[in-house]
Amino acid sequence: MTDRPARPADDPSTAPLAPIAIALGLLLVVAACTQLNHLPGWADDYGAVLVYLAFVLYLSIAGRLLWWGADTIIRLGRAGH
């Protein structure tokens, strides 16, 4: 059995990036929400599958960034750092 490297959320040196990740994740989600009314037009122009898959991928990345930042802050708060 090999030793696994620490996950980024377990590394205290990444803690300063957590608030930035939360802010950026929220900004990306808000930006996506403001463009919801454009999705049907883009789907007509470029194809529904492409547009909606790209939108889901975009929101997944934004959500993961937001989740990582929140998880990092919660973990460090519990650890007492």
mmCIF file of N, CA and C in Angstrom:
data_model
loop_
_atom_site.group_PDB
_atom_site.id
_atom_site.type_symbol
_atom_site.label_atom_id
_atom_site.label_comp_id
_atom_site.label_asym_id
_atom_site.label_seq_id
_atom_site.Cartn_x
_atom_site.Cartn_y
_atom_site.Cartn_z
ATOM 1 N N MET A 1 0.841 -1.165 0.000
ATOM 2 C CA MET A 1 0.000 0.000 0.000
ATOM 3 C C MET A 1 0.894 1.238 0.000
ATOM 4 N N THR A 2 0.561 2.190 -0.846
ATOM 5 C CA THR A 2 1.373 3.403 -0.956
ATOM 6 C C THR A 2 0.744 4.531 -0.156
ATOM 7 N N ASP A 3 1.592 5.458 0.243
ATOM 8 C CA ASP A 3 1.087 6.639 0.931
ATOM 9 C C ASP A 3 0.471 7.581 -0.089
ATOM 10 N N ARG A 4 -0.706 8.043 0.215
ATOM 11 C CA ARG A 4 -1.388 8.982 -0.687
ATOM 12 C C ARG A 4 -1.018 10.403 -0.293
ATOM 13 N N PRO A 5 -0.820 11.266 -1.275
ATOM 14 C CA PRO A 5 -0.529 12.662 -0.935
ATOM 15 C C PRO A 5 -1.760 13.324 -0.320
ATOM 16 N N ALA A 6 -1.527 14.347 0.447
ATOM 17 C CA ALA A 6 -2.626 15.073 1.080
ATOM 18 C C ALA A 6 -3.482 15.752 0.021
ATOM 19 N N ARG A 7 -4.772 15.773 0.269
ATOM 20 C CA ARG A 7 -5.668 16.480 -0.635
ATOM 21 C C ARG A 7 -5.447 17.977 -0.464
ATOM 22 N N PRO A 8 -5.742 18.762 -1.503
ATOM 23 C CA PRO A 8 -5.537 20.208 -1.384
ATOM 24 C C PRO A 8 -6.306 20.822 -0.209
ATOM 25 N N ALA A 9 -7.492 20.298 0.103
ATOM 26 C CA ALA A 9 -8.269 20.854 1.216
ATOM 27 C C ALA A 9 -7.588 20.585 2.553
ATOM 28 N N ASP A 10 -6.708 19.574 2.621
ATOM 29 C CA ASP A 10 -6.014 19.249 3.850
ATOM 30 C C ASP A 10 -4.715 20.038 4.015
ATOM 31 N N ASP A 11 -4.324 20.750 3.001
ATOM 32 C CA ASP A 11 -3.064 21.483 3.015
ATOM 33 C C ASP A 11 -3.305 22.903 3.525
ATOM 34 N N PRO A 12 -2.791 23.249 4.702
ATOM 35 C CA PRO A 12 -3.031 24.590 5.242
ATOM 36 C C PRO A 12 -2.467 25.722 4.390
ATOM 37 N N SER A 13 -1.509 25.415 3.524
ATOM 38 C CA SER A 13 -0.941 26.484 2.699
ATOM 39 C C SER A 13 -1.918 26.983 1.638
ATOM 40 N N THR A 14 -2.979 26.221 1.368
ATOM 41 C CA THR A 14 -3.981 26.666 0.393
ATOM 42 C C THR A 14 -5.101 27.466 1.049
ATOM 43 N N ALA A 15 -5.066 27.606 2.363
ATOM 44 C CA ALA A 15 -6.132 28.306 3.088
ATOM 45 C C ALA A 15 -6.357 29.740 2.601
ATOM 46 N N PRO A 16 -5.330 30.515 2.280
ATOM 47 C CA PRO A 16 -5.591 31.878 1.803
ATOM 48 C C PRO A 16 -6.375 31.928 0.487
ATOM 49 N N LEU A 17 -6.379 30.841 -0.263
ATOM 50 C CA LEU A 17 -7.114 30.811 -1.525
ATOM 51 C C LEU A 17 -8.597 30.529 -1.341
ATOM 52 N N ALA A 18 -8.994 30.037 -0.184
ATOM 53 C CA ALA A 18 -10.387 29.637 0.040
ATOM 54 C C ALA A 18 -11.373 30.794 -0.103
ATOM 55 N N PRO A 19 -11.155 31.950 0.529
ATOM 56 C CA PRO A 19 -12.118 33.046 0.335
ATOM 57 C C PRO A 19 -12.187 33.530 -1.119
ATOM 58 N N ILE A 20 -11.051 33.483 -1.798
ATOM 59 C CA ILE A 20 -11.029 33.871 -3.212
ATOM 60 C C ILE A 20 -11.847 32.873 -4.032
ATOM 61 N N ALA A 21 -11.704 31.591 -3.721
ATOM 62 C CA ALA A 21 -12.465 30.554 -4.426
ATOM 63 C C ALA A 21 -13.956 30.721 -4.193
ATOM 64 N N ILE A 22 -14.343 31.044 -2.965
ATOM 65 C CA ILE A 22 -15.763 31.256 -2.677
ATOM 66 C C ILE A 22 -16.294 32.454 -3.457
ATOM 67 N N ALA A 23 -15.564 33.551 -3.434
ATOM 68 C CA ALA A 23 -16.006 34.749 -4.150
ATOM 69 C C ALA A 23 -16.091 34.495 -5.653
ATOM 70 N N LEU A 24 -15.098 33.828 -6.206
ATOM 71 C CA LEU A 24 -15.098 33.547 -7.638
ATOM 72 C C LEU A 24 -16.212 32.572 -7.999
ATOM 73 N N GLY A 25 -16.409 31.548 -7.182
ATOM 74 C CA GLY A 25 -17.487 30.596 -7.433
ATOM 75 C C GLY A 25 -18.847 31.270 -7.406
ATOM 76 N N LEU A 26 -19.066 32.133 -6.420
ATOM 77 C CA LEU A 26 -20.337 32.869 -6.354
ATOM 78 C C LEU A 26 -20.511 33.790 -7.554
ATOM 79 N N LEU A 27 -19.441 34.456 -7.941
ATOM 80 C CA LEU A 27 -19.501 35.335 -9.106
ATOM 81 C C LEU A 27 -19.861 34.552 -10.371
ATOM 82 N N LEU A 28 -19.266 33.386 -10.545
ATOM 83 C CA LEU A 28 -19.567 32.564 -11.716
ATOM 84 C C LEU A 28 -21.019 32.085 -11.713
ATOM 85 N N VAL A 29 -21.529 31.707 -10.546
ATOM 86 C CA VAL A 29 -22.920 31.255 -10.457
ATOM 87 C C VAL A 29 -23.873 32.410 -10.748
ATOM 88 N N VAL A 30 -23.594 33.579 -10.194
ATOM 89 C CA VAL A 30 -24.440 34.750 -10.454
ATOM 90 C C VAL A 30 -24.392 35.121 -11.935
ATOM 91 N N ALA A 31 -23.212 35.075 -12.523
ATOM 92 C CA ALA A 31 -23.091 35.387 -13.955
ATOM 93 C C ALA A 31 -23.896 34.402 -14.795
ATOM 94 N N ALA A 32 -23.882 33.135 -14.417
ATOM 95 C CA ALA A 32 -24.663 32.136 -15.148
ATOM 96 C C ALA A 32 -26.157 32.412 -15.013
ATOM 97 N N CYS A 33 -26.570 32.779 -13.821
ATOM 98 C CA CYS A 33 -27.995 33.056 -13.599
ATOM 99 C C CYS A 33 -28.467 34.261 -14.398
ATOM 100 N N THR A 34 -27.606 35.236 -14.590
ATOM 101 C CA THR A 34 -28.011 36.414 -15.351
ATOM 102 C C THR A 34 -28.142 36.121 -16.850
ATOM 103 N N GLN A 35 -27.575 35.025 -17.292
ATOM 104 C CA GLN A 35 -27.612 34.689 -18.716
ATOM 105 C C GLN A 35 -28.607 33.587 -19.060
ATOM 106 N N LEU A 36 -29.404 33.174 -18.105
ATOM 107 C CA LEU A 36 -30.356 32.090 -18.343
ATOM 108 C C LEU A 36 -31.323 32.387 -19.486
ATOM 109 N N ASN A 37 -31.736 33.631 -19.615
ATOM 110 C CA ASN A 37 -32.699 33.958 -20.672
ATOM 111 C C ASN A 37 -32.091 33.876 -22.071
ATOM 112 N N HIS A 38 -30.767 33.836 -22.177
ATOM 113 C CA HIS A 38 -30.107 33.727 -23.481
ATOM 114 C C HIS A 38 -29.927 32.280 -23.944
ATOM 115 N N LEU A 39 -30.079 31.328 -23.038
ATOM 116 C CA LEU A 39 -29.819 29.924 -23.382
ATOM 117 C C LEU A 39 -30.662 29.411 -24.547
ATOM 118 N N PRO A 40 -31.963 29.654 -24.594
ATOM 119 C CA PRO A 40 -32.731 29.135 -25.747
ATOM 120 C C PRO A 40 -32.251 29.685 -27.093
ATOM 121 N N GLY A 41 -31.884 30.956 -27.130
ATOM 122 C CA GLY A 41 -31.368 31.534 -28.377
ATOM 123 C C GLY A 41 -30.046 30.909 -28.785
ATOM 124 N N TRP A 42 -29.160 30.709 -27.806
ATOM 125 C CA TRP A 42 -27.892 30.054 -28.098
ATOM 126 C C TRP A 42 -28.110 28.617 -28.538
ATOM 127 N N ALA A 43 -29.089 27.958 -27.936
ATOM 128 C CA ALA A 43 -29.387 26.577 -28.311
ATOM 129 C C ALA A 43 -29.884 26.511 -29.753
ATOM 130 N N ASP A 44 -30.679 27.489 -30.172
ATOM 131 C CA ASP A 44 -31.134 27.539 -31.569
ATOM 132 C C ASP A 44 -29.972 27.802 -32.514
ATOM 133 N N ASP A 45 -29.058 28.676 -32.100
ATOM 134 C CA ASP A 45 -27.937 29.049 -32.970
ATOM 135 C C ASP A 45 -26.857 27.969 -33.060
ATOM 136 N N TYR A 46 -26.522 27.357 -31.923
ATOM 137 C CA TYR A 46 -25.359 26.468 -31.875
ATOM 138 C C TYR A 46 -25.683 25.008 -31.593
ATOM 139 N N GLY A 47 -26.933 24.701 -31.311
ATOM 140 C CA GLY A 47 -27.323 23.332 -31.017
ATOM 141 C C GLY A 47 -27.609 23.153 -29.531
ATOM 142 N N ALA A 48 -28.739 22.556 -29.253
ATOM 143 C CA ALA A 48 -29.187 22.421 -27.868
ATOM 144 C C ALA A 48 -28.233 21.576 -27.032
ATOM 145 N N VAL A 49 -27.761 20.476 -27.574
ATOM 146 C CA VAL A 49 -26.893 19.584 -26.798
ATOM 147 C C VAL A 49 -25.612 20.301 -26.397
ATOM 148 N N LEU A 50 -24.998 20.970 -27.331
ATOM 149 C CA LEU A 50 -23.741 21.684 -27.048
ATOM 150 C C LEU A 50 -23.946 22.767 -25.997
ATOM 151 N N VAL A 51 -24.970 23.566 -26.159
ATOM 152 C CA VAL A 51 -25.192 24.697 -25.250
ATOM 153 C C VAL A 51 -25.527 24.219 -23.848
ATOM 154 N N TYR A 52 -26.438 23.268 -23.727
ATOM 155 C CA TYR A 52 -26.847 22.841 -22.392
ATOM 156 C C TYR A 52 -25.771 22.013 -21.695
ATOM 157 N N LEU A 53 -25.009 21.242 -22.437
ATOM 158 C CA LEU A 53 -23.881 20.535 -21.819
ATOM 159 C C LEU A 53 -22.797 21.511 -21.364
ATOM 160 N N ALA A 54 -22.535 22.523 -22.163
ATOM 161 C CA ALA A 54 -21.549 23.535 -21.769
ATOM 162 C C ALA A 54 -22.029 24.288 -20.528
ATOM 163 N N PHE A 55 -23.326 24.567 -20.461
ATOM 164 C CA PHE A 55 -23.870 25.266 -19.299
ATOM 165 C C PHE A 55 -23.753 24.410 -18.044
ATOM 166 N N VAL A 56 -24.048 23.129 -18.167
ATOM 167 C CA VAL A 56 -23.925 22.224 -17.020
ATOM 168 C C VAL A 56 -22.459 22.109 -16.596
ATOM 169 N N LEU A 57 -21.553 21.995 -17.541
ATOM 170 C CA LEU A 57 -20.129 21.928 -17.226
ATOM 171 C C LEU A 57 -19.666 23.214 -16.521
ATOM 172 N N TYR A 58 -20.088 24.349 -17.035
ATOM 173 C CA TYR A 58 -19.741 25.640 -16.434
ATOM 174 C C TYR A 58 -20.231 25.719 -14.989
ATOM 175 N N LEU A 59 -21.485 25.345 -14.762
ATOM 176 C CA LEU A 59 -22.019 25.378 -13.403
ATOM 177 C C LEU A 59 -21.347 24.351 -12.506
ATOM 178 N N SER A 60 -20.947 23.228 -13.057
ATOM 179 C CA SER A 60 -20.240 22.223 -12.266
ATOM 180 C C SER A 60 -18.890 22.759 -11.791
ATOM 181 N N ILE A 61 -18.185 23.417 -12.665
ATOM 182 C CA ILE A 61 -16.892 23.991 -12.299
ATOM 183 C C ILE A 61 -17.081 25.097 -11.262
ATOM 184 N N ALA A 62 -18.072 25.958 -11.469
ATOM 185 C CA ALA A 62 -18.335 27.036 -10.513
ATOM 186 C C ALA A 62 -18.728 26.466 -9.157
ATOM 187 N N GLY A 63 -19.581 25.450 -9.163
ATOM 188 C CA GLY A 63 -20.008 24.827 -7.913
ATOM 189 C C GLY A 63 -18.873 24.134 -7.192
ATOM 190 N N ARG A 64 -18.010 23.482 -7.936
ATOM 191 C CA ARG A 64 -16.873 22.793 -7.322
ATOM 192 C C ARG A 64 -15.903 23.789 -6.699
ATOM 193 N N LEU A 65 -15.684 24.892 -7.364
ATOM 194 C CA LEU A 65 -14.820 25.938 -6.823
ATOM 195 C C LEU A 65 -15.406 26.505 -5.532
ATOM 196 N N LEU A 66 -16.697 26.766 -5.552
ATOM 197 C CA LEU A 66 -17.383 27.264 -4.367
ATOM 198 C C LEU A 66 -17.331 26.242 -3.236
ATOM 199 N N TRP A 67 -17.582 24.990 -3.568
ATOM 200 C CA TRP A 67 -17.569 23.918 -2.568
ATOM 201 C C TRP A 67 -16.171 23.758 -1.960
ATOM 202 N N TRP A 68 -15.134 23.786 -2.803
ATOM 203 C CA TRP A 68 -13.765 23.636 -2.289
ATOM 204 C C TRP A 68 -13.432 24.746 -1.304
ATOM 205 N N GLY A 69 -13.771 25.988 -1.655
ATOM 206 C CA GLY A 69 -13.485 27.100 -0.768
ATOM 207 C C GLY A 69 -14.205 26.972 0.567
ATOM 208 N N ALA A 70 -15.479 26.627 0.522
ATOM 209 C CA ALA A 70 -16.244 26.472 1.759
ATOM 210 C C ALA A 70 -15.729 25.299 2.578
ATOM 211 N N ASP A 71 -15.428 24.198 1.920
ATOM 212 C CA ASP A 71 -14.925 23.015 2.617
ATOM 213 C C ASP A 71 -13.580 23.301 3.281
ATOM 214 N N THR A 72 -12.727 24.032 2.611
ATOM 215 C CA THR A 72 -11.423 24.379 3.173
ATOM 216 C C THR A 72 -11.576 25.246 4.414
ATOM 217 N N ILE A 73 -12.434 26.239 4.342
ATOM 218 C CA ILE A 73 -12.646 27.108 5.502
ATOM 219 C C ILE A 73 -13.247 26.331 6.665
ATOM 220 N N ILE A 74 -14.204 25.457 6.391
ATOM 221 C CA ILE A 74 -14.829 24.664 7.453
ATOM 222 C C ILE A 74 -13.815 23.725 8.078
ATOM 223 N N ARG A 75 -13.012 23.045 7.266
ATOM 224 C CA ARG A 75 -12.013 22.123 7.797
ATOM 225 C C ARG A 75 -10.999 22.841 8.679
ATOM 226 N N LEU A 76 -10.518 23.971 8.212
ATOM 227 C CA LEU A 76 -9.529 24.707 8.998
ATOM 228 C C LEU A 76 -10.135 25.297 10.261
ATOM 229 N N GLY A 77 -11.400 25.654 10.205
ATOM 230 C CA GLY A 77 -12.077 26.153 11.389
ATOM 231 C C GLY A 77 -12.240 25.084 12.442
ATOM 232 N N ARG A 78 -12.530 23.870 11.990
ATOM 233 C CA ARG A 78 -12.656 22.747 12.937
ATOM 234 C C ARG A 78 -11.314 22.342 13.512
ATOM 235 N N ALA A 79 -10.275 22.497 12.702
ATOM 236 C CA ALA A 79 -8.949 22.110 13.166
ATOM 237 C C ALA A 79 -8.333 23.164 14.096
ATOM 238 N N GLY A 80 -8.938 24.336 14.142
ATOM 239 C CA GLY A 80 -8.462 25.378 15.023
ATOM 240 C C GLY A 80 -7.312 26.190 14.479
ATOM 241 N N HIS A 81 -7.180 26.249 13.159
ATOM 242 C CA HIS A 81 -6.095 27.043 12.559
ATOM 243 C C HIS A 81 -6.526 28.452 12.467
#
